[in-house]
mmCIF file of C-alpha atoms in Angstrom:
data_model
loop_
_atom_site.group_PDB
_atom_site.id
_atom_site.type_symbol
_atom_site.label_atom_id
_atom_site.label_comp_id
_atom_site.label_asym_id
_atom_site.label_seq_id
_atom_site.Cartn_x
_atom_site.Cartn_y
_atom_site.Cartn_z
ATOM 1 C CA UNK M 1 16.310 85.294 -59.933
ATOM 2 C CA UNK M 2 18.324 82.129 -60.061
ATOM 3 C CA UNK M 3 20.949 81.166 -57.247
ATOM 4 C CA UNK M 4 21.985 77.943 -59.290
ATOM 5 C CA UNK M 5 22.512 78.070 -62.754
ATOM 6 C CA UNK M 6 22.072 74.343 -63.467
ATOM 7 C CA UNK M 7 19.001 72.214 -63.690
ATOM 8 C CA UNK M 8 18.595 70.367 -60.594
ATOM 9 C CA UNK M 9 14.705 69.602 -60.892
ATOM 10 C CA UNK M 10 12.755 69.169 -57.625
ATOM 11 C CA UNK M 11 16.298 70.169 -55.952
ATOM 12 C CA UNK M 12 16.229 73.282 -57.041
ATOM 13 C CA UNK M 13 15.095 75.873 -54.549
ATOM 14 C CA UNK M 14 12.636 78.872 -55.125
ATOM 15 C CA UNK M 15 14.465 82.401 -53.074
ATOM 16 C CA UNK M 16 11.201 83.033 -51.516
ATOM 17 C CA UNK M 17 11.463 79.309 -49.786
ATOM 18 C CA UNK M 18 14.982 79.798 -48.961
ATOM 19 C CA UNK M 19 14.270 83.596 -47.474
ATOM 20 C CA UNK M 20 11.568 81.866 -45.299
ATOM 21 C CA UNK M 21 13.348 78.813 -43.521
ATOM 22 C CA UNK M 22 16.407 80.864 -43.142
ATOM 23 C CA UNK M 23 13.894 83.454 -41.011
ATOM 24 C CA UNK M 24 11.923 80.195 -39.584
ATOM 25 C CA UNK M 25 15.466 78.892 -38.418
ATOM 26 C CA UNK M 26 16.527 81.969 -36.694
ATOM 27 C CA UNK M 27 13.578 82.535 -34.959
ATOM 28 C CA UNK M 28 13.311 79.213 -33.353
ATOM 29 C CA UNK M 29 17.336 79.200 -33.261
ATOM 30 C CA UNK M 30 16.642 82.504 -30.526
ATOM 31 C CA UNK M 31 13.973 81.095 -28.683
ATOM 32 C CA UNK M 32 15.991 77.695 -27.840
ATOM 33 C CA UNK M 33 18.855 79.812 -26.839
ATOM 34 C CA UNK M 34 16.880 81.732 -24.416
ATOM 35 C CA UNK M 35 14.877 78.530 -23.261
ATOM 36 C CA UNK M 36 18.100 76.702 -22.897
ATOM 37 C CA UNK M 37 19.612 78.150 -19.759
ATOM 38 C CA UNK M 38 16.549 78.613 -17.898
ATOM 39 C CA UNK M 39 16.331 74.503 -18.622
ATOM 40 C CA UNK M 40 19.997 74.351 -17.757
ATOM 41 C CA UNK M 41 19.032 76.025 -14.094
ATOM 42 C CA UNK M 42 15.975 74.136 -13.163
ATOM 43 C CA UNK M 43 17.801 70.842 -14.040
ATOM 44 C CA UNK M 44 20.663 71.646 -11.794
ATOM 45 C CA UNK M 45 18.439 72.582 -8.776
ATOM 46 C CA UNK M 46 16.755 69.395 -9.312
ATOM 47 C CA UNK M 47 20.068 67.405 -9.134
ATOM 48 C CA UNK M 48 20.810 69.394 -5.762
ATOM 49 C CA UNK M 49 17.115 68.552 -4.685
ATOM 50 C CA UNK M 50 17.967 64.848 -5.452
ATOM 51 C CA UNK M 51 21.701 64.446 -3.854
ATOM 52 C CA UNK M 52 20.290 66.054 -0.762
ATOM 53 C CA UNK M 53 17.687 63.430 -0.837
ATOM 54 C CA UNK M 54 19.477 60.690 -1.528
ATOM 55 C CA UNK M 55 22.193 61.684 1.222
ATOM 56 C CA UNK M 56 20.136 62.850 3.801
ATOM 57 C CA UNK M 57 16.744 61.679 5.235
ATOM 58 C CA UNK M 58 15.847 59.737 2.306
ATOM 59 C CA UNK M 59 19.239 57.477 3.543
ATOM 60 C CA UNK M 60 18.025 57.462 6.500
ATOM 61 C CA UNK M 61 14.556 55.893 5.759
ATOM 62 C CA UNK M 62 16.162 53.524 3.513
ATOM 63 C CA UNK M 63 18.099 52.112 5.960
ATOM 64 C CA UNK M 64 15.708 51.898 8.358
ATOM 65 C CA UNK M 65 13.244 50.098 5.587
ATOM 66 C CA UNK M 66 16.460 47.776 5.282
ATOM 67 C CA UNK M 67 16.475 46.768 9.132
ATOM 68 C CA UNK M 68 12.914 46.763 8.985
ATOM 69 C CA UNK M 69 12.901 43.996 6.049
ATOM 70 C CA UNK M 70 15.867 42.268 7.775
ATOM 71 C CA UNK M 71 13.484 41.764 10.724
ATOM 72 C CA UNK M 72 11.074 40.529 8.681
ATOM 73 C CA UNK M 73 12.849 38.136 7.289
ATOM 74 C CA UNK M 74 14.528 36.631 10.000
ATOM 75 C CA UNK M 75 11.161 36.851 11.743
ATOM 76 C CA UNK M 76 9.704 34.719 8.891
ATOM 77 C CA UNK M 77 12.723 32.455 8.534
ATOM 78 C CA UNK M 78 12.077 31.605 12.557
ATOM 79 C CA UNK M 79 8.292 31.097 11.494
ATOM 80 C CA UNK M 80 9.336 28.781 8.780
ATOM 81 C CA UNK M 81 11.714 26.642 11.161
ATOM 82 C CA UNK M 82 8.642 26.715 14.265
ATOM 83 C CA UNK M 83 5.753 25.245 11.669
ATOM 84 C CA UNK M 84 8.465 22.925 10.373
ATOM 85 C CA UNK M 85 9.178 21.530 13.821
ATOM 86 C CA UNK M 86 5.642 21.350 14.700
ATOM 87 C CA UNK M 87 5.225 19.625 11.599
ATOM 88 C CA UNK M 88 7.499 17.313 12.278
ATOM 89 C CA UNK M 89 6.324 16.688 15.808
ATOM 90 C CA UNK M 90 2.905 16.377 14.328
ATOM 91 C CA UNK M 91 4.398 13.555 12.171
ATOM 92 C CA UNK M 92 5.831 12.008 15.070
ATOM 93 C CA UNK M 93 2.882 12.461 17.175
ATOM 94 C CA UNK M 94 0.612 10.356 14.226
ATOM 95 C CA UNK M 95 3.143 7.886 13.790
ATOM 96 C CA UNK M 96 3.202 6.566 17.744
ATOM 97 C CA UNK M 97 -0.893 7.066 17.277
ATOM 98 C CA UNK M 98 -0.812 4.759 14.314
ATOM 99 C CA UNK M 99 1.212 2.307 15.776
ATOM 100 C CA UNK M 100 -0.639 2.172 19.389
ATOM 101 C CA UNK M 101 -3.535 1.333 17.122
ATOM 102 C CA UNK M 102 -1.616 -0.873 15.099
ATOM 103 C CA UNK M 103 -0.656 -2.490 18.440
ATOM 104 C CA UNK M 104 -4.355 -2.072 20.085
ATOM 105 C CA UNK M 105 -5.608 -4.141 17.375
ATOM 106 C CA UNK M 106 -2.984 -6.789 17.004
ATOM 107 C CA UNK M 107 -3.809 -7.425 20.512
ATOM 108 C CA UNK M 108 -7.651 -7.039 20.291
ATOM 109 C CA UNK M 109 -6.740 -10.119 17.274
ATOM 110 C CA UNK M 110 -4.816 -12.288 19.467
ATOM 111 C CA UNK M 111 -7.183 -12.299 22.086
ATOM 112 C CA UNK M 112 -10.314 -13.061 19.964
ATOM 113 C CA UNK M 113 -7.967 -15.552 17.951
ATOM 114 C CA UNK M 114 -7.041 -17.118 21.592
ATOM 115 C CA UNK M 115 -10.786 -16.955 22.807
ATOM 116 C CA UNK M 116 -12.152 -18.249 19.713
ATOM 117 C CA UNK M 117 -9.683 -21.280 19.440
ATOM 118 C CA UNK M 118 -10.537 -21.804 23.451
ATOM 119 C CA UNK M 119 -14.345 -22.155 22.462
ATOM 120 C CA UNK M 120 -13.583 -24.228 19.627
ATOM 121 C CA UNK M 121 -11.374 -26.365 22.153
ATOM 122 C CA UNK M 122 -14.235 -26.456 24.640
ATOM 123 C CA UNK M 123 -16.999 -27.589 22.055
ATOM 124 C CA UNK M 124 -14.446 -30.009 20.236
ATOM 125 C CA UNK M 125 -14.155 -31.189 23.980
ATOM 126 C CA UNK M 126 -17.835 -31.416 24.548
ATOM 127 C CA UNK M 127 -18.432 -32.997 21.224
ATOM 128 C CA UNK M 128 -16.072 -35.523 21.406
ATOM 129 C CA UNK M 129 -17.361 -36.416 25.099
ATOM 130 C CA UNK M 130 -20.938 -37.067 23.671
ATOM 131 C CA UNK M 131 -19.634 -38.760 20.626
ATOM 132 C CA UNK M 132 -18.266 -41.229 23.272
ATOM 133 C CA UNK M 133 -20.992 -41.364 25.320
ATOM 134 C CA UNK M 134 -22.833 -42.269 22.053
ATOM 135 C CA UNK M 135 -19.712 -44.722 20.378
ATOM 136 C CA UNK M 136 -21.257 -47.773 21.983
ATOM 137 C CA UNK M 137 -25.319 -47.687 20.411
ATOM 138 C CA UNK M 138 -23.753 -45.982 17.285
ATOM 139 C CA UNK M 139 -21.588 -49.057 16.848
ATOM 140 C CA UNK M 140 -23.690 -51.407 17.634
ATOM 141 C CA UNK M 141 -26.832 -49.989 15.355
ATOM 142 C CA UNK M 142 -24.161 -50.329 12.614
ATOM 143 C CA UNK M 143 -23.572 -53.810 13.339
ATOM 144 C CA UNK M 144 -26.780 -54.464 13.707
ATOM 145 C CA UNK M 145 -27.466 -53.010 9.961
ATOM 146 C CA UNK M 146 -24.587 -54.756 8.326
ATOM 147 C CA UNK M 147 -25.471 -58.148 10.319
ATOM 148 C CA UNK M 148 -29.139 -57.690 10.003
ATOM 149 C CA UNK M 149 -29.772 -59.265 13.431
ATOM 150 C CA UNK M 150 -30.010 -56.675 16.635
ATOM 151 C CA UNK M 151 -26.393 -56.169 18.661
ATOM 152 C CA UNK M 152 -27.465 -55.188 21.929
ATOM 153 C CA UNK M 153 -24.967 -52.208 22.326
ATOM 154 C CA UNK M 154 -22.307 -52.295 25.181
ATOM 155 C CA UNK M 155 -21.493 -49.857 28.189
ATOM 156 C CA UNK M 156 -18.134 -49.003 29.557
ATOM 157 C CA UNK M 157 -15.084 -47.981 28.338
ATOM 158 C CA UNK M 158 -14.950 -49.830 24.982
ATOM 159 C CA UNK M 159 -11.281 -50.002 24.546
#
């Protein structure tokens, strides 16, 4: 039996194939039908389910998580702004402990600078006493050396 009277080639279709998708389709067409309101239902209580959720308790906790979170956050902001201060004073602190040092040993260097010129002072003192003490038999042992005949040497003041 032909249902087209032209030569279509592979677009041709057999009766028997046609017979059996047009059964196929109806069967599956009756099933969705019956599925589909049944869906239909259990997607609308599930929408109710969710709007009372989202407008009752479930607004309520979310709120409540929202002040919670607030709390926290200012909580941590006044955390932030406390370790920054005692940063700061920390810095502070270490900067005054720094310069006491700084001041410590500046005066530690005077003073051994001071004491150390003041023993200097004292031996240049002492030295130049004995050198003075000594001027007279120095000078005249270098006369003597450069004259070749003995300079007895002189005491007293010599100037």
């Amino acid at each position: 039996m032909q249902l087209i009277a032209m030569n279509l080639g592979p677009l041709k279709p057999d009766p028997q194939h046609l017979v059996a998708a047009a059964v196929l389709f109806g069967s599956v067409f009756f099933l969705v039908r019956r599925i589909l309101p049944r869906l239909d239902r259990v997607l609308e209580i599930r929408a109710g389910i969710l709007e009372e959720i989202t407008g009752g308790a479930t607004a309520e906790l979310r709120t409540e998580a929202e002040r919670v979170r607030d709390k926290r956050e200012e909580l941590l902001a006044e955390a932030r702004h406390d370790a920054a201060l005692v940063r700061q004073r920390a810095r502070e602190e270490g900067a005054a402990l720094i310069a006491a040092a700084r001041e410590d040993g500046v005066r530690e260097r005077d003073g051994l600078v001071a004491s150390g010129q003041a023993r200097i002072e004292t031996e240049r003192a002492s030295a130049e006493a004995e050198l003075r003490g000594q001027v007279s038999e120095l000078a005249s042992e270098l006369a003597s050396r450069i004259v070749g005949e003995p300079i007895p040497a002189t005491t007293g003041s010599g100037r």
